[in-house]
């Protein structure tokens, strides 16, 4: 099965800093999704993207659907301690399966 | 409130025993999925179902079985044939867009299975 390449694998940042992470695929996707997972919990959907070039915000989070349809980016502005967690990207092509990235672990230092 | 409910949250079983994980949704979603998550790894698809009485194998279906007798329910059985069953199991469901293609996937809270 396909797994997406997500980077960086982990990040340690100071509170208030901005965060950027990205996800790439060898295949074209029609949908890109970004999730946050807290320890021992299920992933929670943050942002959904449906069109190449689309830029969508959800509070301090902004995500973009790459124009090549093979990548996506997530930015978090002015990080706060509750942003700590693992962030996953997911993509869907022409089929019905969702493929997930390997996750970016974010640590925010107060 | 609408959502996806997985039970139990923690499950312990002896090696060689079959065990069934429950997943129920009241979102009226057509599609349901089971994923396995191991420490430090992403989600790997075990099985998925698009409609009642139909399901397809994912990437790691060996040692697992499912049923979809009702739209709301998609139980997963971890059989004794699964060589390394200890993991965090996540159930998800998704809506369909007008073009009948699944859109977002929403997850339950997960079941942590430990086989001793």
mmCIF file with all atom_site columns, N, CA, C and O in Angstrom, chain B residues 62-93:
data_model
loop_
_atom_site.group_PDB
_atom_site.id
_atom_site.type_symbol
_atom_site.label_atom_id
_atom_site.label_alt_id
_atom_site.label_comp_id
_atom_site.label_asym_id
_atom_site.label_entity_id
_atom_site.label_seq_id
_atom_site.pdbx_PDB_ins_code
_atom_site.Cartn_x
_atom_site.Cartn_y
_atom_site.Cartn_z
_atom_site.occupancy
_atom_site.B_iso_or_equiv
_atom_site.pdbx_formal_charge
_atom_site.auth_seq_id
_atom_site.auth_comp_id
_atom_site.auth_asym_id
_atom_site.auth_atom_id
_atom_site.pdbx_PDB_model_num
ATOM 1   N N  . UNK B 1 62 ? -4.506  -9.737  6.466  1.00 0.00 ? 62 UNK B N  1
ATOM 2   C CA . UNK B 1 62 ? -4.243  -11.096 6.937  1.00 0.00 ? 62 UNK B CA 1
ATOM 3   C C  . UNK B 1 62 ? -4.358  -11.195 8.456  1.00 0.00 ? 62 UNK B C  1
ATOM 4   O O  . UNK B 1 62 ? -3.753  -10.418 9.191  1.00 0.00 ? 62 UNK B O  1
ATOM 5   N N  . UNK B 1 63 ? -5.157  -12.179 8.925  1.00 0.00 ? 63 UNK B N  1
ATOM 6   C CA . UNK B 1 63 ? -5.343  -12.366 10.351 1.00 0.00 ? 63 UNK B CA 1
ATOM 7   C C  . UNK B 1 63 ? -6.495  -11.570 10.935 1.00 0.00 ? 63 UNK B C  1
ATOM 8   O O  . UNK B 1 63 ? -6.724  -11.609 12.142 1.00 0.00 ? 63 UNK B O  1
ATOM 9   N N  . UNK B 1 64 ? -7.213  -10.860 10.081 1.00 0.00 ? 64 UNK B N  1
ATOM 10  C CA . UNK B 1 64 ? -8.366  -10.063 10.510 1.00 0.00 ? 64 UNK B CA 1
ATOM 11  C C  . UNK B 1 64 ? -9.600  -10.463 9.711  1.00 0.00 ? 64 UNK B C  1
ATOM 12  O O  . UNK B 1 64 ? -9.492  -10.961 8.598  1.00 0.00 ? 64 UNK B O  1
ATOM 13  N N  . UNK B 1 65 ? -10.783 -10.227 10.304 1.00 0.00 ? 65 UNK B N  1
ATOM 14  C CA . UNK B 1 65 ? -12.029 -10.404 9.574  1.00 0.00 ? 65 UNK B CA 1
ATOM 15  C C  . UNK B 1 65 ? -13.017 -9.337  10.008 1.00 0.00 ? 65 UNK B C  1
ATOM 16  O O  . UNK B 1 65 ? -12.916 -8.784  11.105 1.00 0.00 ? 65 UNK B O  1
ATOM 17  N N  . UNK B 1 66 ? -13.956 -9.011  9.116  1.00 0.00 ? 66 UNK B N  1
ATOM 18  C CA . UNK B 1 66 ? -14.961 -7.996  9.399  1.00 0.00 ? 66 UNK B CA 1
ATOM 19  C C  . UNK B 1 66 ? -16.323 -8.462  8.908  1.00 0.00 ? 66 UNK B C  1
ATOM 20  O O  . UNK B 1 66 ? -16.434 -9.438  8.173  1.00 0.00 ? 66 UNK B O  1
ATOM 21  N N  . UNK B 1 67 ? -17.351 -7.725  9.329  1.00 0.00 ? 67 UNK B N  1
ATOM 22  C CA . UNK B 1 67 ? -18.695 -7.920  8.807  1.00 0.00 ? 67 UNK B CA 1
ATOM 23  C C  . UNK B 1 67 ? -19.358 -6.551  8.725  1.00 0.00 ? 67 UNK B C  1
ATOM 24  O O  . UNK B 1 67 ? -18.977 -5.626  9.437  1.00 0.00 ? 67 UNK B O  1
ATOM 25  N N  . UNK B 1 68 ? -20.336 -6.421  7.833  1.00 0.00 ? 68 UNK B N  1
ATOM 26  C CA . UNK B 1 68 ? -21.082 -5.161  7.718  1.00 0.00 ? 68 UNK B CA 1
ATOM 27  C C  . UNK B 1 68 ? -22.546 -5.519  7.474  1.00 0.00 ? 68 UNK B C  1
ATOM 28  O O  . UNK B 1 68 ? -23.084 -5.380  6.391  1.00 0.00 ? 68 UNK B O  1
ATOM 29  N N  . UNK B 1 69 ? -23.192 -5.941  8.551  1.00 0.00 ? 69 UNK B N  1
ATOM 30  C CA . UNK B 1 69 ? -24.596 -6.346  8.464  1.00 0.00 ? 69 UNK B CA 1
ATOM 31  C C  . UNK B 1 69 ? -25.532 -5.153  8.598  1.00 0.00 ? 69 UNK B C  1
ATOM 32  O O  . UNK B 1 69 ? -26.691 -5.215  8.164  1.00 0.00 ? 69 UNK B O  1
ATOM 33  N N  . UNK B 1 70 ? -25.052 -4.102  9.231  1.00 0.00 ? 70 UNK B N  1
ATOM 34  C CA . UNK B 1 70 ? -25.843 -2.884  9.400  1.00 0.00 ? 70 UNK B CA 1
ATOM 35  C C  . UNK B 1 70 ? -25.002 -1.681  8.982  1.00 0.00 ? 70 UNK B C  1
ATOM 36  O O  . UNK B 1 70 ? -23.779 -1.701  9.129  1.00 0.00 ? 70 UNK B O  1
ATOM 37  N N  . UNK B 1 71 ? -25.638 -0.648  8.519  1.00 0.00 ? 71 UNK B N  1
ATOM 38  C CA . UNK B 1 71 ? -24.924 0.550   8.087  1.00 0.00 ? 71 UNK B CA 1
ATOM 39  C C  . UNK B 1 71 ? -24.148 1.164   9.244  1.00 0.00 ? 71 UNK B C  1
ATOM 40  O O  . UNK B 1 71 ? -23.065 1.709   9.066  1.00 0.00 ? 71 UNK B O  1
ATOM 41  N N  . UNK B 1 72 ? -24.708 1.055   10.457 1.00 0.00 ? 72 UNK B N  1
ATOM 42  C CA . UNK B 1 72 ? -24.119 1.723   11.607 1.00 0.00 ? 72 UNK B CA 1
ATOM 43  C C  . UNK B 1 72 ? -22.935 0.988   12.225 1.00 0.00 ? 72 UNK B C  1
ATOM 44  O O  . UNK B 1 72 ? -22.210 1.550   13.033 1.00 0.00 ? 72 UNK B O  1
ATOM 45  N N  . UNK B 1 73 ? -22.752 -0.280  11.891 1.00 0.00 ? 73 UNK B N  1
ATOM 46  C CA . UNK B 1 73 ? -21.817 -1.115  12.624 1.00 0.00 ? 73 UNK B CA 1
ATOM 47  C C  . UNK B 1 73 ? -20.806 -1.798  11.719 1.00 0.00 ? 73 UNK B C  1
ATOM 48  O O  . UNK B 1 73 ? -21.165 -2.327  10.647 1.00 0.00 ? 73 UNK B O  1
ATOM 49  N N  . UNK B 1 74 ? -19.549 -1.840  12.154 1.00 0.00 ? 74 UNK B N  1
ATOM 50  C CA . UNK B 1 74 ? -18.483 -2.464  11.358 1.00 0.00 ? 74 UNK B CA 1
ATOM 51  C C  . UNK B 1 74 ? -17.488 -3.119  12.320 1.00 0.00 ? 74 UNK B C  1
ATOM 52  O O  . UNK B 1 74 ? -16.386 -2.621  12.529 1.00 0.00 ? 74 UNK B O  1
ATOM 53  N N  . UNK B 1 75 ? -17.832 -4.250  12.933 1.00 0.00 ? 75 UNK B N  1
ATOM 54  C CA . UNK B 1 75 ? -16.936 -4.883  13.909 1.00 0.00 ? 75 UNK B CA 1
ATOM 55  C C  . UNK B 1 75 ? -15.732 -5.544  13.247 1.00 0.00 ? 75 UNK B C  1
ATOM 56  O O  . UNK B 1 75 ? -15.828 -6.076  12.140 1.00 0.00 ? 75 UNK B O  1
ATOM 57  N N  . UNK B 1 76 ? -14.612 -5.513  13.948 1.00 0.00 ? 76 UNK B N  1
ATOM 58  C CA . UNK B 1 76 ? -13.369 -6.123  13.489 1.00 0.00 ? 76 UNK B CA 1
ATOM 59  C C  . UNK B 1 76 ? -12.981 -7.264  14.417 1.00 0.00 ? 76 UNK B C  1
ATOM 60  O O  . UNK B 1 76 ? -12.928 -7.078  15.633 1.00 0.00 ? 76 UNK B O  1
ATOM 61  N N  . UNK B 1 77 ? -12.730 -8.440  13.859 1.00 0.00 ? 77 UNK B N  1
ATOM 62  C CA . UNK B 1 77 ? -12.256 -9.571  14.642 1.00 0.00 ? 77 UNK B CA 1
ATOM 63  C C  . UNK B 1 77 ? -10.773 -9.791  14.377 1.00 0.00 ? 77 UNK B C  1
ATOM 64  O O  . UNK B 1 77 ? -10.356 -9.925  13.222 1.00 0.00 ? 77 UNK B O  1
ATOM 65  N N  . UNK B 1 78 ? -10.009 -9.796  15.457 1.00 0.00 ? 78 UNK B N  1
ATOM 66  C CA . UNK B 1 78 ? -8.583  -10.099 15.368 1.00 0.00 ? 78 UNK B CA 1
ATOM 67  C C  . UNK B 1 78 ? -8.450  -11.582 15.683 1.00 0.00 ? 78 UNK B C  1
ATOM 68  O O  . UNK B 1 78 ? -8.755  -12.019 16.806 1.00 0.00 ? 78 UNK B O  1
ATOM 69  N N  . UNK B 1 79 ? -8.055  -12.354 14.726 1.00 0.00 ? 79 UNK B N  1
ATOM 70  C CA . UNK B 1 79 ? -8.015  -13.801 14.908 1.00 0.00 ? 79 UNK B CA 1
ATOM 71  C C  . UNK B 1 79 ? -6.657  -14.254 15.419 1.00 0.00 ? 79 UNK B C  1
ATOM 72  O O  . UNK B 1 79 ? -5.681  -13.489 15.418 1.00 0.00 ? 79 UNK B O  1
ATOM 73  N N  . UNK B 1 80 ? -6.607  -15.504 15.801 1.00 0.00 ? 80 UNK B N  1
ATOM 74  C CA . UNK B 1 80 ? -5.353  -16.079 16.305 1.00 0.00 ? 80 UNK B CA 1
ATOM 75  C C  . UNK B 1 80 ? -4.310  -16.186 15.192 1.00 0.00 ? 80 UNK B C  1
ATOM 76  O O  . UNK B 1 80 ? -3.133  -16.396 15.469 1.00 0.00 ? 80 UNK B O  1
ATOM 77  N N  . UNK B 1 81 ? -4.730  -16.014 13.950 1.00 0.00 ? 81 UNK B N  1
ATOM 78  C CA . UNK B 1 81 ? -3.792  -16.071 12.828 1.00 0.00 ? 81 UNK B CA 1
ATOM 79  C C  . UNK B 1 81 ? -2.981  -14.782 12.677 1.00 0.00 ? 81 UNK B C  1
ATOM 80  O O  . UNK B 1 81 ? -1.983  -14.764 11.950 1.00 0.00 ? 81 UNK B O  1
ATOM 81  N N  . UNK B 1 82 ? -3.388  -13.736 13.354 1.00 0.00 ? 82 UNK B N  1
ATOM 82  C CA . UNK B 1 82 ? -2.640  -12.473 13.291 1.00 0.00 ? 82 UNK B CA 1
ATOM 83  C C  . UNK B 1 82 ? -1.394  -12.623 14.157 1.00 0.00 ? 82 UNK B C  1
ATOM 84  O O  . UNK B 1 82 ? -1.466  -12.820 15.363 1.00 0.00 ? 82 UNK B O  1
ATOM 85  N N  . UNK B 1 83 ? -0.222  -12.500 13.528 1.00 0.00 ? 83 UNK B N  1
ATOM 86  C CA . UNK B 1 83 ? 1.044   -12.824 14.199 1.00 0.00 ? 83 UNK B CA 1
ATOM 87  C C  . UNK B 1 83 ? 1.426   -11.813 15.262 1.00 0.00 ? 83 UNK B C  1
ATOM 88  O O  . UNK B 1 83 ? 2.079   -12.146 16.249 1.00 0.00 ? 83 UNK B O  1
ATOM 89  N N  . UNK B 1 84 ? 1.077   -10.571 15.075 1.00 0.00 ? 84 UNK B N  1
ATOM 90  C CA . UNK B 1 84 ? 1.492   -9.522  16.011 1.00 0.00 ? 84 UNK B CA 1
ATOM 91  C C  . UNK B 1 84 ? 0.304   -8.591  16.260 1.00 0.00 ? 84 UNK B C  1
ATOM 92  O O  . UNK B 1 84 ? 0.271   -7.470  15.750 1.00 0.00 ? 84 UNK B O  1
ATOM 93  N N  . UNK B 1 85 ? -0.679  -9.018  17.036 1.00 0.00 ? 85 UNK B N  1
ATOM 94  C CA . UNK B 1 85 ? -1.935  -8.276  17.152 1.00 0.00 ? 85 UNK B CA 1
ATOM 95  C C  . UNK B 1 85 ? -1.895  -7.063  18.077 1.00 0.00 ? 85 UNK B C  1
ATOM 96  O O  . UNK B 1 85 ? -2.799  -6.223  18.009 1.00 0.00 ? 85 UNK B O  1
ATOM 97  N N  . UNK B 1 86 ? -0.907  -6.964  18.942 1.00 0.00 ? 86 UNK B N  1
ATOM 98  C CA . UNK B 1 86 ? -0.856  -5.841  19.878 1.00 0.00 ? 86 UNK B CA 1
ATOM 99  C C  . UNK B 1 86 ? -0.649  -4.544  19.106 1.00 0.00 ? 86 UNK B C  1
ATOM 100 O O  . UNK B 1 86 ? 0.367   -4.380  18.433 1.00 0.00 ? 86 UNK B O  1
ATOM 101 N N  . UNK B 1 87 ? -1.624  -3.635  19.209 1.00 0.00 ? 87 UNK B N  1
ATOM 102 C CA . UNK B 1 87 ? -1.570  -2.374  18.462 1.00 0.00 ? 87 UNK B CA 1
ATOM 103 C C  . UNK B 1 87 ? -2.735  -1.492  18.888 1.00 0.00 ? 87 UNK B C  1
ATOM 104 O O  . UNK B 1 87 ? -3.593  -1.899  19.679 1.00 0.00 ? 87 UNK B O  1
ATOM 105 N N  . UNK B 1 88 ? -2.768  -0.294  18.331 1.00 0.00 ? 88 UNK B N  1
ATOM 106 C CA . UNK B 1 88 ? -3.859  0.655   18.518 1.00 0.00 ? 88 UNK B CA 1
ATOM 107 C C  . UNK B 1 88 ? -4.728  0.580   17.263 1.00 0.00 ? 88 UNK B C  1
ATOM 108 O O  . UNK B 1 88 ? -4.231  0.758   16.145 1.00 0.00 ? 88 UNK B O  1
ATOM 109 N N  . UNK B 1 89 ? -6.006  0.287   17.441 1.00 0.00 ? 89 UNK B N  1
ATOM 110 C CA . UNK B 1 89 ? -6.903  0.094   16.303 1.00 0.00 ? 89 UNK B CA 1
ATOM 111 C C  . UNK B 1 89 ? -7.878  1.260   16.211 1.00 0.00 ? 89 UNK B C  1
ATOM 112 O O  . UNK B 1 89 ? -8.526  1.631   17.200 1.00 0.00 ? 89 UNK B O  1
ATOM 113 N N  . UNK B 1 90 ? -7.989  1.812   15.014 1.00 0.00 ? 90 UNK B N  1
ATOM 114 C CA . UNK B 1 90 ? -8.834  2.972   14.774 1.00 0.00 ? 90 UNK B CA 1
ATOM 115 C C  . UNK B 1 90 ? -9.890  2.662   13.728 1.00 0.00 ? 90 UNK B C  1
ATOM 116 O O  . UNK B 1 90 ? -9.585  2.104   12.675 1.00 0.00 ? 90 UNK B O  1
ATOM 117 N N  . UNK B 1 91 ? -11.110 3.043   14.038 1.00 0.00 ? 91 UNK B N  1
ATOM 118 C CA . UNK B 1 91 ? -12.228 2.903   13.113 1.00 0.00 ? 91 UNK B CA 1
ATOM 119 C C  . UNK B 1 91 ? -12.571 4.291   12.584 1.00 0.00 ? 91 UNK B C  1
ATOM 120 O O  . UNK B 1 91 ? -12.477 5.287   13.313 1.00 0.00 ? 91 UNK B O  1
ATOM 121 N N  . UNK B 1 92 ? -12.959 4.366   11.329 1.00 0.00 ? 92 UNK B N  1
ATOM 122 C CA . UNK B 1 92 ? -13.327 5.644   10.732 1.00 0.00 ? 92 UNK B CA 1
ATOM 123 C C  . UNK B 1 92 ? -14.531 5.462   9.828  1.00 0.00 ? 92 UNK B C  1
ATOM 124 O O  . UNK B 1 92 ? -14.843 4.349   9.397  1.00 0.00 ? 92 UNK B O  1
ATOM 125 N N  . UNK B 1 93 ? -15.220 6.558   9.553  1.00 0.00 ? 93 UNK B N  1
ATOM 126 C CA . UNK B 1 93 ? -16.315 6.529   8.587  1.00 0.00 ? 93 UNK B CA 1
ATOM 127 C C  . UNK B 1 93 ? -16.235 7.780   7.733  1.00 0.00 ? 93 UNK B C  1
ATOM 128 O O  . UNK B 1 93 ? -15.597 8.769   8.112  1.00 0.00 ? 93 UNK B O  1
#
